[in-house]
Coordinates of C-alpha atoms in Angstrom, one line a residue:
L160 CA 28.5 -57.3 6.9
Q161 CA 27.9 -60.9 8.3
K162 CA 26.7 -63.7 5.7
S163 CA 23.2 -65.0 6.3
N164 CA 22.5 -68.5 4.5
I165 CA 19.6 -69.1 2.6
L166 CA 16.9 -71.6 2.3
M167 CA 15.2 -71.3 -1.6
L168 CA 11.8 -73.4 -1.6
G169 CA 10.2 -73.6 -5.2
P170 CA 9.0 -76.7 -7.3
T171 CA 11.3 -78.5 -9.8
G172 CA 12.1 -76.5 -13.0
S173 CA 11.6 -73.2 -11.3
G174 CA 15.3 -72.3 -11.9
K175 CA 17.0 -72.7 -8.4
T176 CA 20.1 -74.1 -9.8
Y177 CA 20.5 -71.8 -12.6
L178 CA 19.8 -69.1 -10.2
V179 CA 22.8 -69.7 -7.9
K180 CA 25.1 -70.7 -11.0
T181 CA 24.1 -67.1 -12.6
L182 CA 24.4 -65.7 -9.3
A183 CA 28.2 -67.3 -8.8
K184 CA 29.1 -66.2 -12.4
L185 CA 28.5 -62.6 -12.2
L186 CA 30.0 -62.2 -8.2
D187 CA 32.8 -64.5 -9.8
V188 CA 33.2 -66.6 -7.2
P189 CA 34.0 -70.4 -7.0
L190 CA 30.6 -72.6 -6.6
A191 CA 30.1 -76.1 -5.3
I192 CA 27.0 -77.9 -6.4
T193 CA 25.7 -80.9 -4.5
D194 CA 22.6 -82.7 -4.2
A195 CA 21.7 -83.8 -0.6
T196 CA 20.3 -87.2 -1.4
S197 CA 24.0 -88.3 -1.7
L198 CA 24.9 -86.9 1.9
T199 CA 25.4 -89.3 4.7
E200 CA 26.5 -89.4 8.0
A201 CA 30.2 -89.3 8.1
G202 CA 31.4 -92.9 8.1
Y203 CA 28.6 -94.3 6.0
I204 CA 28.9 -94.8 2.2
G205 CA 28.1 -91.6 0.3
D206 CA 29.5 -87.9 0.7
D207 CA 29.7 -86.4 3.6
I208 CA 29.5 -82.5 4.4
E209 CA 33.4 -82.5 4.3
S210 CA 33.7 -84.0 0.9
V211 CA 31.5 -80.7 -0.3
V212 CA 33.9 -78.2 0.9
S213 CA 36.5 -80.0 -0.8
K214 CA 34.6 -80.0 -4.1
L215 CA 34.4 -76.2 -3.1
L216 CA 38.5 -75.9 -3.1
A217 CA 38.5 -78.1 -6.4
A218 CA 36.6 -75.2 -7.8
A219 CA 38.5 -72.6 -6.4
D220 CA 41.6 -74.2 -8.1
N221 CA 43.0 -75.2 -4.7
D222 CA 43.2 -71.6 -3.5
V223 CA 41.8 -71.7 -0.2
E224 CA 41.7 -68.0 0.3
R225 CA 39.3 -67.9 -3.0
A226 CA 37.4 -70.9 -1.6
E227 CA 36.5 -69.2 1.8
T228 CA 34.4 -66.6 0.1
G229 CA 32.6 -68.9 -2.3
I230 CA 29.0 -70.1 -2.3
I231 CA 27.8 -74.1 -1.9
F232 CA 24.7 -74.8 -3.0
I233 CA 23.0 -77.8 -2.2
D234 CA 19.7 -79.1 -3.7
E235 CA 17.2 -81.3 -2.8
I236 CA 17.5 -80.2 1.0
D237 CA 14.2 -81.5 1.6
K238 CA 15.4 -85.2 1.1
I239 CA 17.3 -85.1 4.2
A240 CA 14.1 -84.3 6.8
K241 CA 14.0 -86.3 9.4
K242 CA 12.0 -89.4 8.8
Q243 CA 8.6 -89.7 11.2
N244 CA 8.2 -92.6 13.3
T245 CA 11.2 -94.8 12.1
S246 CA 12.4 -97.7 14.1
S247 CA 15.7 -98.2 11.3
R248 CA 18.5 -95.9 11.7
D249 CA 18.4 -92.6 10.0
V250 CA 21.8 -92.2 8.3
S251 CA 20.6 -89.7 5.6
G252 CA 18.0 -87.4 7.5
E253 CA 18.6 -85.6 11.0
S254 CA 22.6 -86.8 11.3
V255 CA 22.8 -85.2 8.1
Q256 CA 21.6 -81.9 9.4
Q257 CA 23.7 -82.3 12.6
G258 CA 26.8 -82.8 10.5
M259 CA 26.2 -79.8 8.7
L260 CA 26.0 -77.8 11.6
G261 CA 29.6 -78.8 12.5
A262 CA 31.4 -80.5 10.2
T263 CA 33.9 -83.1 11.6
S264 CA 35.9 -85.4 9.2
K265 CA 35.9 -89.0 10.1
N266 CA 37.0 -89.8 6.6
A267 CA 40.7 -90.7 5.8
M268 CA 40.4 -89.6 1.8
V269 CA 40.0 -85.6 2.6
P270 CA 43.1 -83.9 2.2
L271 CA 44.3 -81.8 5.3
A272 CA 43.6 -78.4 3.7
T273 CA 41.7 -76.3 6.3
V274 CA 39.0 -74.0 4.7
N275 CA 37.0 -71.6 7.1
T276 CA 33.5 -72.0 6.3
K277 CA 32.6 -68.8 8.2
N278 CA 32.7 -66.9 5.1
I279 CA 31.0 -69.4 2.8
L280 CA 27.4 -68.9 1.5
F281 CA 25.5 -71.5 1.9
I282 CA 22.2 -71.8 -0.1
C283 CA 19.6 -74.5 0.0
G284 CA 17.1 -75.8 -2.0
G285 CA 14.4 -78.1 -2.6
A286 CA 11.2 -78.5 -3.9
F287 CA 9.5 -79.4 -0.1
P288 CA 6.4 -81.5 -2.1
D289 CA 4.0 -81.9 0.9
L290 CA 5.2 -78.6 2.4
E291 CA 1.6 -76.9 0.9
D292 CA -0.1 -79.1 3.2
I293 CA 1.3 -78.2 6.6
I294 CA 1.1 -74.6 5.6
K295 CA -2.7 -74.7 4.9
E296 CA -3.4 -76.9 7.9
R297 CA -1.6 -74.1 10.1
L298 CA -3.4 -71.3 8.2
N299 CA -7.0 -73.3 8.6
K300 CA -6.6 -73.5 12.0
Q301 CA -7.3 -69.8 12.1
A302 CA -10.3 -70.2 10.2
A303 CA -13.6 -70.3 12.6
I304 CA -17.1 -70.2 12.7
G305 CA -19.4 -67.1 12.6
F306 CA -19.3 -63.7 10.9
Q307 CA -16.4 -62.2 9.1
S308 CA -14.2 -65.6 9.7
E309 CA -12.3 -67.3 7.4
L310 CA -13.1 -70.2 5.4
T311 CA -11.2 -74.0 6.0
D312 CA -11.0 -73.9 1.9
K313 CA -9.6 -70.4 1.6
Y314 CA -6.2 -71.3 0.7
D315 CA -7.1 -74.4 -1.4
N316 CA -6.6 -72.9 -4.5
D317 CA -4.0 -69.9 -3.4
P318 CA -1.2 -70.3 -5.7
N319 CA 0.8 -68.4 -3.2
V320 CA 0.4 -70.5 -0.3
M321 CA 3.9 -71.3 -0.2
K322 CA 4.6 -67.9 0.4
K323 CA 3.5 -67.9 3.7
V324 CA 5.9 -70.4 5.2
T325 CA 7.1 -70.0 8.4
S326 CA 10.0 -71.9 10.1
E327 CA 7.4 -73.7 12.0
D328 CA 6.3 -75.3 9.4
L329 CA 9.6 -76.6 7.9
R330 CA 10.3 -78.0 11.5
K331 CA 6.9 -79.7 10.9
F332 CA 8.5 -80.9 7.7
G333 CA 11.4 -82.7 9.6
M334 CA 14.1 -79.9 9.3
I335 CA 15.7 -79.5 13.0
P336 CA 15.5 -76.2 14.9
E337 CA 19.5 -76.0 14.9
F338 CA 19.6 -76.2 11.0
L339 CA 17.2 -73.7 10.2
G340 CA 18.2 -71.5 12.7
R341 CA 21.4 -71.2 10.3
L342 CA 19.3 -70.6 7.4
P343 CA 17.8 -67.1 8.3
I344 CA 16.9 -66.2 5.0
V345 CA 13.6 -68.2 3.3
F346 CA 12.3 -67.6 0.0
T347 CA 10.1 -68.9 -2.4
L348 CA 10.2 -69.3 -6.0
D349 CA 7.2 -69.3 -8.3
G350 CA 6.6 -72.2 -10.7
L351 CA 7.0 -71.1 -14.3
T352 CA 3.8 -70.2 -15.9
E353 CA 3.0 -70.4 -19.9
D354 CA 4.1 -66.8 -20.3
M355 CA 7.1 -67.0 -18.6
L356 CA 8.1 -70.1 -20.4
V357 CA 7.5 -68.6 -24.1
K358 CA 9.7 -65.8 -22.5
I359 CA 12.5 -68.0 -21.9
L360 CA 12.1 -69.3 -25.6
T361 CA 12.3 -66.1 -27.3
D362 CA 14.1 -63.3 -25.0
P363 CA 17.7 -64.4 -23.8
K364 CA 20.5 -63.6 -26.0
N365 CA 20.9 -67.8 -26.3
A366 CA 17.5 -68.5 -26.8
I367 CA 16.6 -71.7 -28.1
I368 CA 14.3 -70.2 -30.7
K369 CA 17.2 -67.9 -31.8
Q370 CA 19.4 -70.7 -31.7
Y371 CA 17.2 -72.9 -34.5
Q372 CA 16.7 -69.5 -36.6
K373 CA 20.4 -69.1 -36.8
L374 CA 21.0 -73.3 -37.5
L375 CA 18.4 -73.0 -40.2
E376 CA 19.8 -69.7 -41.5
L377 CA 23.2 -71.9 -42.2

């Protein structure tokens, strides 16, 4: 089976990073977590995609074979969207997306271990703050006048509007088509509700409330 990279959308605090950490623990594979905000085009100050792969290699105790079956999680992926109408050079936007498609190292400090990224699972996560508006705009275009037509404000209070995301919406947001093509699976996480937060506090084995009960017992 060939792997399919994943794009994960979800508001801050919906557990994107935790999900990936748990996944890596269950599968017992090395995991490198990096933040897309620190990525720049190769040759500029900041990490390039090469240094992320070397991070994974370090997580696998420099065992190349193990690293090649690992997971790389790139958080805040929405921060490398193409800047709209910019006249300055965009070293942390589209060029980083291009760089991720084919990593070429211009960095003298990168060790020369060759890691084949073919089987590394790339999971990209981001909150995509204004994406909802883009989706609503597209959905509202289908609204019309007349009987049985949809109202333009139909989606204004729809909590699940993010689930209706298409790659077209993400392209409008500023992700380049080639980059989206490498992320065939897109799914959304819901923000946490009050019930979920209560569950998190009380249910898990190491839930905070249980920890406090134990501490106070002591």
